[in-house]
Short mmCIF file of C-alpha atoms and ligand atoms in Angstrom, two decimals:
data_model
loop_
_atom_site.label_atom_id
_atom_site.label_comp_id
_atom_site.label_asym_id
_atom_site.label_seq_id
_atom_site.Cartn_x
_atom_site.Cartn_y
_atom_site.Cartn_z
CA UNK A 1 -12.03 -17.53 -21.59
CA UNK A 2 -13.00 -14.49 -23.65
CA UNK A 3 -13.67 -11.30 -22.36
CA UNK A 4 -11.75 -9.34 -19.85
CA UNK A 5 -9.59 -11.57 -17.35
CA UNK A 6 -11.00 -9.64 -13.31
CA UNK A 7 -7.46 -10.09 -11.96
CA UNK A 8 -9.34 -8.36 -8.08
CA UNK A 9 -6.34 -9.08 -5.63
CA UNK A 10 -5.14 -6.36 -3.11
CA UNK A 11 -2.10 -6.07 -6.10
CA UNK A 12 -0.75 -7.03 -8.31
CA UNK A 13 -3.38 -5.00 -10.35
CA UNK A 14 -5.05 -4.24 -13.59
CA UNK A 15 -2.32 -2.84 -16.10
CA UNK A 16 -3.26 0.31 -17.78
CA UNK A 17 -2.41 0.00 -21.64
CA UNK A 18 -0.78 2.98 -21.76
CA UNK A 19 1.66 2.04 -19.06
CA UNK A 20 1.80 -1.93 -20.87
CA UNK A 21 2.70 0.19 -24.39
CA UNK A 22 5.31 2.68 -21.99
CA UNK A 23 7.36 -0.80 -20.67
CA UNK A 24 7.57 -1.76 -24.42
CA UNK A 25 9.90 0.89 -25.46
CA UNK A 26 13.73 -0.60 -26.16
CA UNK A 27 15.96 -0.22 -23.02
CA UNK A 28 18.29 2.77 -22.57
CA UNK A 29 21.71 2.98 -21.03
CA UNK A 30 21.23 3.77 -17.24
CA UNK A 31 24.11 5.33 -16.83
CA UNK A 32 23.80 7.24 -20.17
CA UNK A 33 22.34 11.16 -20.25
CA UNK A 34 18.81 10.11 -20.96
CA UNK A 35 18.38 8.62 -17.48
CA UNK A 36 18.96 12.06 -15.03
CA UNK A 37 15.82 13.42 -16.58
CA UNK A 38 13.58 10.30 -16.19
CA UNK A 39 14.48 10.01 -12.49
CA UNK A 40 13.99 13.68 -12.07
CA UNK A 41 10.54 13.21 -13.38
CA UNK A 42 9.93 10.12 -11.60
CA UNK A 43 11.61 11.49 -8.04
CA UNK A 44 9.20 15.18 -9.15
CA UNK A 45 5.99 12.86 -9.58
CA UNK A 46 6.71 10.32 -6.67
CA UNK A 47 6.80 13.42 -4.14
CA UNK A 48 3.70 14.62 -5.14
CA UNK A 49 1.79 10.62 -4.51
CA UNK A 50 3.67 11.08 -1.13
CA UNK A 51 2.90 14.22 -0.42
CA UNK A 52 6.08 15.36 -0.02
CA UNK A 53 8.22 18.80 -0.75
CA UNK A 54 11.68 17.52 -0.09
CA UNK A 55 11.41 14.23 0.92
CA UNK A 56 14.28 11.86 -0.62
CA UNK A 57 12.88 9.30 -3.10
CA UNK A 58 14.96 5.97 -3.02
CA UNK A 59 14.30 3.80 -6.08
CA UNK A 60 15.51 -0.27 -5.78
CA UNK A 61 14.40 -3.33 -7.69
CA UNK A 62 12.68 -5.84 -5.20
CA UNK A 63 9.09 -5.89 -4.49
CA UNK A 64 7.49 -4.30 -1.16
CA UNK A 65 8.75 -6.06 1.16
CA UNK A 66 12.70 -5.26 0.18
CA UNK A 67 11.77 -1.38 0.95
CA UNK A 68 10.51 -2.48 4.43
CA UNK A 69 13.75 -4.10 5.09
CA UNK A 70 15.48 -1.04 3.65
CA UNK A 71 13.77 1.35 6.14
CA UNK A 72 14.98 -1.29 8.92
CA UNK A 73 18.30 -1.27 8.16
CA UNK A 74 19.11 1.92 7.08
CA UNK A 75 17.78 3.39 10.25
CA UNK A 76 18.26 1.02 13.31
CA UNK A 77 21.66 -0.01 14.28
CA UNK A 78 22.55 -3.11 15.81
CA UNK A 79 20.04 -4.28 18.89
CA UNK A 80 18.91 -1.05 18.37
CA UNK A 81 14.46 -0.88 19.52
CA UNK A 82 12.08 -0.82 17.51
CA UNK A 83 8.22 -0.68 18.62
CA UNK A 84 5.59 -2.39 15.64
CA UNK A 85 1.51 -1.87 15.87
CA UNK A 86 0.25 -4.65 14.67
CA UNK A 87 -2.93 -5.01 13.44
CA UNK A 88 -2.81 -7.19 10.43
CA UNK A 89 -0.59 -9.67 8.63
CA UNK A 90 1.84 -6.99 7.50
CA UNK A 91 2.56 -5.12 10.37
CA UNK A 92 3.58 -8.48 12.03
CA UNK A 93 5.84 -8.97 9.28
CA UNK A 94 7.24 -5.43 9.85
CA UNK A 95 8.08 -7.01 13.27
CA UNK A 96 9.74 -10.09 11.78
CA UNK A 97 11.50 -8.67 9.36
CA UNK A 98 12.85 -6.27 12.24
CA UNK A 99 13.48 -9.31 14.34
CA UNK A 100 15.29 -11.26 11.56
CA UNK A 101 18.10 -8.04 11.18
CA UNK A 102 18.92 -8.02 14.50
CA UNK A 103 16.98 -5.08 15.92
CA UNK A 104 15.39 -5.72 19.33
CA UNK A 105 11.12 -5.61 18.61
CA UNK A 106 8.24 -4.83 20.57
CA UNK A 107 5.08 -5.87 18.51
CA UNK A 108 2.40 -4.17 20.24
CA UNK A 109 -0.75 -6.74 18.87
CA UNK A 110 -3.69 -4.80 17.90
CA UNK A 111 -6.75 -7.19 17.19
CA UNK A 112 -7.26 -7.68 13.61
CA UNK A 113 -9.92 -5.57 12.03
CA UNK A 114 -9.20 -2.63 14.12
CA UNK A 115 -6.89 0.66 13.45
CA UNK A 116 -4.07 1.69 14.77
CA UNK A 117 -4.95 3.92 17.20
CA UNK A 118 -3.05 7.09 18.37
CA UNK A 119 -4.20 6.46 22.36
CA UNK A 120 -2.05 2.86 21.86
CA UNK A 121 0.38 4.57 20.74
CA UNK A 122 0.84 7.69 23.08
CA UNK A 123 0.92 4.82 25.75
CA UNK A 124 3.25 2.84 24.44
CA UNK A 125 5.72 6.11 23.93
CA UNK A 126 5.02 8.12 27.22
CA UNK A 127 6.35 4.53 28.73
CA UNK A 128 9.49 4.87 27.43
CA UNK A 129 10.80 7.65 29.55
CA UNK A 130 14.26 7.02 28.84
CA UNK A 131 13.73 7.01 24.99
CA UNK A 132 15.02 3.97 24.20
CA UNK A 133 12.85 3.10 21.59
CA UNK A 134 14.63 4.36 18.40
CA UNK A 135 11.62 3.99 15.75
CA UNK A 136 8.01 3.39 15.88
CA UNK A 137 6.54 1.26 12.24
CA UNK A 138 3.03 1.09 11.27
CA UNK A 139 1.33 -0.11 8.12
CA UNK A 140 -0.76 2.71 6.76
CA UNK A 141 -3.29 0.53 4.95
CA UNK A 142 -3.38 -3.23 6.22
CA UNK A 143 -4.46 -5.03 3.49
CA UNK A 144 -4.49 -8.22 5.50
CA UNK A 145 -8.12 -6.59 6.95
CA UNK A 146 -8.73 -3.92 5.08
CA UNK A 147 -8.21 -0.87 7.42
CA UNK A 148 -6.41 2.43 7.05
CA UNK A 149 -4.95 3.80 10.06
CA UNK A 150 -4.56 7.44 10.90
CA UNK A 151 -0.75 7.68 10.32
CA UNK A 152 -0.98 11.64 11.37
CA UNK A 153 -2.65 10.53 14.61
CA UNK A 154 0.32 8.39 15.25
CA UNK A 155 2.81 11.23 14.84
CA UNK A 156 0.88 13.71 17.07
CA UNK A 157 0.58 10.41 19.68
CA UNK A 158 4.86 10.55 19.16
CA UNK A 159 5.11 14.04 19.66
CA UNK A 160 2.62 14.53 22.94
CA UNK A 161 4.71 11.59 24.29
CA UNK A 162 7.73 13.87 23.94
CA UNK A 163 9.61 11.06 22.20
CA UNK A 164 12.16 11.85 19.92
CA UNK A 165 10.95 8.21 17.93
CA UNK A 166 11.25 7.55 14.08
CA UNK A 167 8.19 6.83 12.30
CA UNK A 168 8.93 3.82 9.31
CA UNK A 169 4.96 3.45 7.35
CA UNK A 170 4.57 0.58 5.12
CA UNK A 171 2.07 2.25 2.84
CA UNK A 172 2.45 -0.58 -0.02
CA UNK A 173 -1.10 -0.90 -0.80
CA UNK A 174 -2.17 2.85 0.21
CA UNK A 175 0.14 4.93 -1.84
CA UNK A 176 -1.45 5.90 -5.29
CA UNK A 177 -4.61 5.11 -4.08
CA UNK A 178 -5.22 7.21 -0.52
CA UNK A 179 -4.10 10.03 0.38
CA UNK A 180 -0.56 10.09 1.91
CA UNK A 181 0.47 13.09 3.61
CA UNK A 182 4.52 12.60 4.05
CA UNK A 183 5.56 16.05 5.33
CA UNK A 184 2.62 16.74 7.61
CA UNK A 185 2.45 13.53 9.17
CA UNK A 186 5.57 13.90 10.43
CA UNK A 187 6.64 10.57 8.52
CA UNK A 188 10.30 9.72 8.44
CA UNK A 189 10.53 6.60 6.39
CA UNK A 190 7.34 5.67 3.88
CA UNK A 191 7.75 2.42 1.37
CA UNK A 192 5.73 1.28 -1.28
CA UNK A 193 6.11 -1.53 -3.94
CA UNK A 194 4.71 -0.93 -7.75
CA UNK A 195 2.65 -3.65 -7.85
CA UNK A 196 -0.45 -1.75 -6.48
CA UNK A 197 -1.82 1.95 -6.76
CA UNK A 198 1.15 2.91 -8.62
CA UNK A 199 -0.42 0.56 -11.56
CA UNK A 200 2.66 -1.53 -12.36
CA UNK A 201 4.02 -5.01 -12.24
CA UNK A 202 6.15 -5.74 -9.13
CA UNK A 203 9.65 -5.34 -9.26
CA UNK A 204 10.10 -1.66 -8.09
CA UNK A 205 11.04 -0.92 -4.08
CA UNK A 206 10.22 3.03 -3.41
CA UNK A 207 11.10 4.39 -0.15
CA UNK A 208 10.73 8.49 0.93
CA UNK A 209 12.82 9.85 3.41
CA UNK A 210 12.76 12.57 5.60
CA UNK A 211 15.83 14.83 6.74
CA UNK A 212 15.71 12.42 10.06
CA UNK A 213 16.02 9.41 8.15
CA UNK A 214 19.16 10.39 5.88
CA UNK A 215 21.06 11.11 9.18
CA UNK A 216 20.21 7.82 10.60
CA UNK A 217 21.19 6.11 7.61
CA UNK A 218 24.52 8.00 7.89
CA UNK A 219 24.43 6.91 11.70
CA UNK A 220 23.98 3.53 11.90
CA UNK A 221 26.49 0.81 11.70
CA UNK A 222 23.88 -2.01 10.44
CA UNK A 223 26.07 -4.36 8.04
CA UNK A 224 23.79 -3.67 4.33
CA UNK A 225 25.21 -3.61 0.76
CA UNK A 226 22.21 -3.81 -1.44
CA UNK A 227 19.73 -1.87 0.26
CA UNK A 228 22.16 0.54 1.47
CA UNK A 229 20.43 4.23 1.08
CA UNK A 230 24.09 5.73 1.25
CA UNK A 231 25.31 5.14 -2.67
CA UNK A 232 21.89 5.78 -3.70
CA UNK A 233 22.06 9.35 -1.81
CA UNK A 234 25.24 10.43 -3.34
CA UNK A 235 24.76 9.66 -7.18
CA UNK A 236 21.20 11.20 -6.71
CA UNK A 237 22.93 14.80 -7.83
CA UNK A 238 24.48 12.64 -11.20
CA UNK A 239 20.83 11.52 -11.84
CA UNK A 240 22.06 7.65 -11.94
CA UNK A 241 21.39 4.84 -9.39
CA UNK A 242 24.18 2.85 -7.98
CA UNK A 243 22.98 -0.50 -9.87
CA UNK A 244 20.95 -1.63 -12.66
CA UNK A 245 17.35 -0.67 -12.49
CA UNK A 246 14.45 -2.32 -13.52
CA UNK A 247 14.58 0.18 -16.49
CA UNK A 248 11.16 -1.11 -18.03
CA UNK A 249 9.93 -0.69 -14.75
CA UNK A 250 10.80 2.86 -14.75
CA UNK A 251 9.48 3.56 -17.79
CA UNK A 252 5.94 2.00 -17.00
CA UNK A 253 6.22 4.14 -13.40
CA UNK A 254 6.77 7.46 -15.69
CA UNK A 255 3.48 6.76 -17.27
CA UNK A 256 1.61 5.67 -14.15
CA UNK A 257 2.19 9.32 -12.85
CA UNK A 258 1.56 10.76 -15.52
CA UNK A 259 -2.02 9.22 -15.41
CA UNK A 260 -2.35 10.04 -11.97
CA UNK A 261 -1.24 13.09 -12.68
CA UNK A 262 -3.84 13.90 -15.67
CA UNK A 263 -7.01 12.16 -13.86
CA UNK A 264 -5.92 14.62 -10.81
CA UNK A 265 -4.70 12.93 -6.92
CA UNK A 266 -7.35 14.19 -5.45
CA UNK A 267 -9.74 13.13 -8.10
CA UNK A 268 -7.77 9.57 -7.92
CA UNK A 269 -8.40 9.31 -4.05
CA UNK A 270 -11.66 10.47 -4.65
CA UNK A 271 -12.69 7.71 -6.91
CA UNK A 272 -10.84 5.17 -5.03
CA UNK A 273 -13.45 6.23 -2.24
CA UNK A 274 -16.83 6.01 -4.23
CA UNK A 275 -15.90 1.95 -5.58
CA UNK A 276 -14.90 0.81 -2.19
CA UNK A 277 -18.05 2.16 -0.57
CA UNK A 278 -19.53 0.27 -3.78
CA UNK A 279 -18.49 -2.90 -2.73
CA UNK A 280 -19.10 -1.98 1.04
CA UNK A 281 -22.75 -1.69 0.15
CA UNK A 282 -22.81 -5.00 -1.50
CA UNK A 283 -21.59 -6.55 1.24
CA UNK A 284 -24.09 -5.31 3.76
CA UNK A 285 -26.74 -6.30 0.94
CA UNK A 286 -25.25 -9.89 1.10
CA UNK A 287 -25.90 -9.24 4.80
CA UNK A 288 -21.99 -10.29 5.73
CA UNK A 289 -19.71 -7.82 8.01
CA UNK A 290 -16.22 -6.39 6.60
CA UNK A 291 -13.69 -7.46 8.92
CA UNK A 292 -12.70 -3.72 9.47
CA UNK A 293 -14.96 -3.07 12.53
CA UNK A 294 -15.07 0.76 12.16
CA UNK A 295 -16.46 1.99 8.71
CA UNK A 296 -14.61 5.42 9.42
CA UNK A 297 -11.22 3.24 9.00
CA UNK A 298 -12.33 1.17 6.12
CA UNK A 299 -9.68 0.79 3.17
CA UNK A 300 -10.11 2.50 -0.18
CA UNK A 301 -8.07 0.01 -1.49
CA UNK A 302 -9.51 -3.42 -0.19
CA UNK A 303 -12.25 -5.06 1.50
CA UNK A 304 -12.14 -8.19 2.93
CA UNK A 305 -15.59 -9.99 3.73
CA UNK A 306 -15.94 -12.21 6.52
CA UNK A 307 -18.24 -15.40 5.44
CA UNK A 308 -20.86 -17.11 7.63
CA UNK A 309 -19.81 -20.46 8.99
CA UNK A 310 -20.25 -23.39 6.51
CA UNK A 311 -19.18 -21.39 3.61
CA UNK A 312 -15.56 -22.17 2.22
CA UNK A 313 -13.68 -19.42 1.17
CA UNK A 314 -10.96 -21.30 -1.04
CA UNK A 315 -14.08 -22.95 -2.57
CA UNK A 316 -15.82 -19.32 -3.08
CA UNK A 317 -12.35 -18.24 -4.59
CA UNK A 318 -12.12 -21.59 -6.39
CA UNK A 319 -15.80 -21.18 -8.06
CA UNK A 320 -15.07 -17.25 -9.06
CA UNK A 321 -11.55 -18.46 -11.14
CA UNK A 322 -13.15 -21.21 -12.62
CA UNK A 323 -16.04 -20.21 -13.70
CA UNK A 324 -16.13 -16.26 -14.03
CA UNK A 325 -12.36 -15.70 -14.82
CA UNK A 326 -12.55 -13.40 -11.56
CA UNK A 327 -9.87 -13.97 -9.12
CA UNK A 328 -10.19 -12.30 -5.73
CA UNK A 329 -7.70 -13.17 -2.83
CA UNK A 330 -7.97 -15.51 0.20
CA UNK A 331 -7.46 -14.24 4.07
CA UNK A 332 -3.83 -14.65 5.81
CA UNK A 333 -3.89 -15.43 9.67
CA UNK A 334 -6.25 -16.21 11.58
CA UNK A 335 -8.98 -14.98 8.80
CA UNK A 336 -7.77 -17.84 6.71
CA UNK A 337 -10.22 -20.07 4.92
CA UNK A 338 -13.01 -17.87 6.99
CA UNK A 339 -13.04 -14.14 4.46
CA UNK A 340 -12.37 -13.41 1.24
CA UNK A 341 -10.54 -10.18 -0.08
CA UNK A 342 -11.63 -7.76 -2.79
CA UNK A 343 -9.28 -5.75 -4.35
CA UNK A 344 -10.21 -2.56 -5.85
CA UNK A 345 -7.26 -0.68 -6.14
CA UNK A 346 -5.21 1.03 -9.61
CA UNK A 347 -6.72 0.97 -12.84
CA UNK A 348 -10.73 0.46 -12.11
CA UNK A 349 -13.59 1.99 -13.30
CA UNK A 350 -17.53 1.79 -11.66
CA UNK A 351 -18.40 -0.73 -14.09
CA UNK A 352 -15.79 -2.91 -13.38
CA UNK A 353 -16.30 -2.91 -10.07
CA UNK A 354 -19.86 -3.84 -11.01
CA UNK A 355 -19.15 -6.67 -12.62
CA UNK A 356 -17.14 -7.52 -9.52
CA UNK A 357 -19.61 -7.11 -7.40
CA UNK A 358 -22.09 -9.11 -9.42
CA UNK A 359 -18.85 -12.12 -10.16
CA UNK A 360 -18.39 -12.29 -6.45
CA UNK A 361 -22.11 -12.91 -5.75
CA UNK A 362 -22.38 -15.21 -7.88
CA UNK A 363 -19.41 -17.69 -6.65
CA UNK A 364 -21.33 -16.96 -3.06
CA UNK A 365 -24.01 -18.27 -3.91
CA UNK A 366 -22.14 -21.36 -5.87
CA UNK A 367 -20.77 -22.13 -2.68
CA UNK A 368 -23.36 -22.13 -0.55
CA UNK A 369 -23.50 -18.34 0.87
CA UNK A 370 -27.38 -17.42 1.21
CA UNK A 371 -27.11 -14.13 -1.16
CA UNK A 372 -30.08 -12.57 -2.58
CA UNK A 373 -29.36 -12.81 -6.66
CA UNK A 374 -28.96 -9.35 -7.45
CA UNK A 375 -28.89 -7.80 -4.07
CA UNK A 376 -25.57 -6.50 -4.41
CA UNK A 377 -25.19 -5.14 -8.10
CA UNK A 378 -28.26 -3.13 -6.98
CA UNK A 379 -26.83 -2.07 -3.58
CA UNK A 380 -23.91 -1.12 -5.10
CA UNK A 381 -25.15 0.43 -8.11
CA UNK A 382 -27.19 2.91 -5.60
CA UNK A 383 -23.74 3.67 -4.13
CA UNK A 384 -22.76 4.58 -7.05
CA UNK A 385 -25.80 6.47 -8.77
CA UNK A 386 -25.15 9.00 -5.94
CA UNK A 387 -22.56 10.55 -7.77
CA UNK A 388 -24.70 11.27 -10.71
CA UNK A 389 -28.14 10.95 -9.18
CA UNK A 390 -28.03 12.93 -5.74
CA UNK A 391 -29.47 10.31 -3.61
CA UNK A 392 -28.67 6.91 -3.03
CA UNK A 393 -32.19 5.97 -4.69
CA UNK A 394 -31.83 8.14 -7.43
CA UNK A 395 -35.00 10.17 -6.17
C1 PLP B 401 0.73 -3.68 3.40
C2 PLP B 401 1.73 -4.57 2.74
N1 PLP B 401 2.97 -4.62 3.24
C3 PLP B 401 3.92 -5.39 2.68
C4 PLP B 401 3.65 -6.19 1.61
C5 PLP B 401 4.73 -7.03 1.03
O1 PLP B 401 5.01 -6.58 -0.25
P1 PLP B 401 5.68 -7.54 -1.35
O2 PLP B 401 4.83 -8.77 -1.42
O3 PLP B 401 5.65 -6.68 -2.58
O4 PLP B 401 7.05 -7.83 -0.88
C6 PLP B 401 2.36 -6.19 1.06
C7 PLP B 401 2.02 -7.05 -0.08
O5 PLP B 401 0.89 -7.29 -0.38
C8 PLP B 401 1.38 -5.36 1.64
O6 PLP B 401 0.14 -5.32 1.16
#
């Protein structure tokens, strides 16, 4: 098809070309003098997207999920507890992967479409009198459902518990997108992949670490080789990593941050805001629910739309691809075959989000949703026309 492929997953996402041209650049050796200063920039830059003075920046190849298993083994020795909220897809994996390495898991189920709240947690915590439980995790934007929890709630629920707890965030489809606010949350572990707000294909695993987090890594006795934070902590002074990065990879990531750093993090956050409560209007102009019950928690990052019974989301997804080159994602769990997920994360603009809006309408109505024709483009074009226009009708 001509035209622009609409590639609207919850990551991997849109490329910027500057960061396509940055990736093209001949390799360098990664042991040689020009890589200290790249990872100095990258480790300078990746601090700020965390929010983070001091915070140790661990680089790895592997996608999202390796950094989750990273923060598991690095800081939970063997049988040690670990407590997972789970409100999504991802925060059950947290709990599997956990389970898989030998740590003994709690998964605390949260029903899917709500937040992680901090009364769940101070519960959970003040239980554990004899603080046993040796790290709490939580996904900081569950893009299973579309909600963003209130990681600094979760640390203050921690802290009024009295419990000494680590808190591990999966924030792989947050980070670069919403705010993250490392040091004042109190985080201890945070892991992202690159595949998503950081505006880069997947290959890269990025983990921050508190103070708390290198001693536990010293600590425990967890058998790891490759994902082992302890090599990667002590050639950090050298400026080299203990094996072969992704080197393309970093080169695209030092031109992601440099964009986020020129458009502004707040300004980045900010815009992230204004499309997702774009689509959000659409969707209440198709007269359809998110599947995040609480607007206050809904993602910046994704929405996924629940569809009336009847309507077949593989066939709504199936109609978009074929037809209007748009690809949004399908529902995991129990949301399968019964929502759809838009992403609208990284490198997006207002219009393309309009056309989003107006391609997903259109393979509703292919497949049998009862949308008004040009109910959302208008609904969300009001969201939008806010920004310029001062009221949602442009009055
Ligand atoms: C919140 C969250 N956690 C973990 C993962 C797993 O990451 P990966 O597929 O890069 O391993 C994803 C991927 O979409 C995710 O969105």
């Amino acid at each position: 098809m001509s035209g622009r492929h609409f590639l609207q997953i919850p990551g991997p996402t849109n490329l910027p070309d500057r960061v396509v041209r940055a990736m093209e650049r001949g390799l360098i050796n990664h042991r040689g003098d020009e890589m200290p200063p790249l990872l100095d920039e990258l480790k300078r830059g990746l601090r700020r997207v965390f929010g983070t003075e001091a915070g140790e920046i661990v680089l790895s190849p592997g996608s999202g999920a390796g950094a989750m298993e990273s923060s598991l083994v690095n800081t939970l020795g063997p049988g040690e507890r670990l407590v997972c909220f789970a409100n999504g897809f991802f925060g059950q994996l947290y709990a599997q992967l956990g389970r898989r390495l030998g740590a003994e898991v709690e998964e605390v189920g949260i029903p899917w479409g709500e937040a992680v709240s901090g009364d769940v947690v101070h519960e959970r915590l003040a239980a554990d009198r004899a603080h046993t439980v040796k790290a709490v995790a939580v996904v900081h934007n569950e893009t299973s459902t579309g909600v963003t929890s209130d990681v600094g709630a979760v640390r203050a629920a921690i802290d009024a518990a009295g419990h000494p707890a680590l808190l591990l965030v999966d924030s792989i489809s947050g980070l670069g997108s919403m705010e993250f606010r490392f040091d004042e949350w109190g985080v201890d572990v945070a892991v992202c992949g690159s595949q998503k707000g950081l505006m880069l294909p997947p290959g890269l695993a990025i983990a921050c670490l508190s103070e708390r987090a290198v001693e536990a890594c010293r600590q425990v006795t967890t058998p790891r080789s490759f994902f082992d934070w302890r090599p990667v902590l002590e050639l950090a002074e050298a400026g080299i990593l203990p094996t072969t990065p992704p080197t393309s990879l970093l080169f695209g990531l030092q031109e992601s941050l440099r964009l986020l750093g020129e458009e502004g993090l707040p300004e980045v956050f900010a815009r992230h805001a204004r499309l997702a409560g774009a689509v959000r209007a659409a969707v209440a102009a198709w007269d359809l629910a998110t599947v995040c019950a609480d607007p206050a928690r809904a993602s910046s990052s994704i929405t996924a739309v629940r569809l009336p019974d009847g309507v077949d989301a593989g066939e709504v997804l199936r109609l978009a691809k074929a037809h209007l080159d748009l690809e949004l994602a399908g529902a995991m769990g129990p949301l399968a075959g019964r929502a759809v997920r838009i992403g609208h994360l990284g490198s997006l603009n207002e219009l393309e989000v309009a056309a989003v809006v107006a391609g997903t309408e259109l393979a509703l109505a292919m497949a049998g949703c009862p949308v008004p024709l040009g109910a959302g483009p208008a609904a969300s074009q009001r969201a939008l026309a806010a920004r310029w226009l001062g009221s949602p009708n442009g009055a």
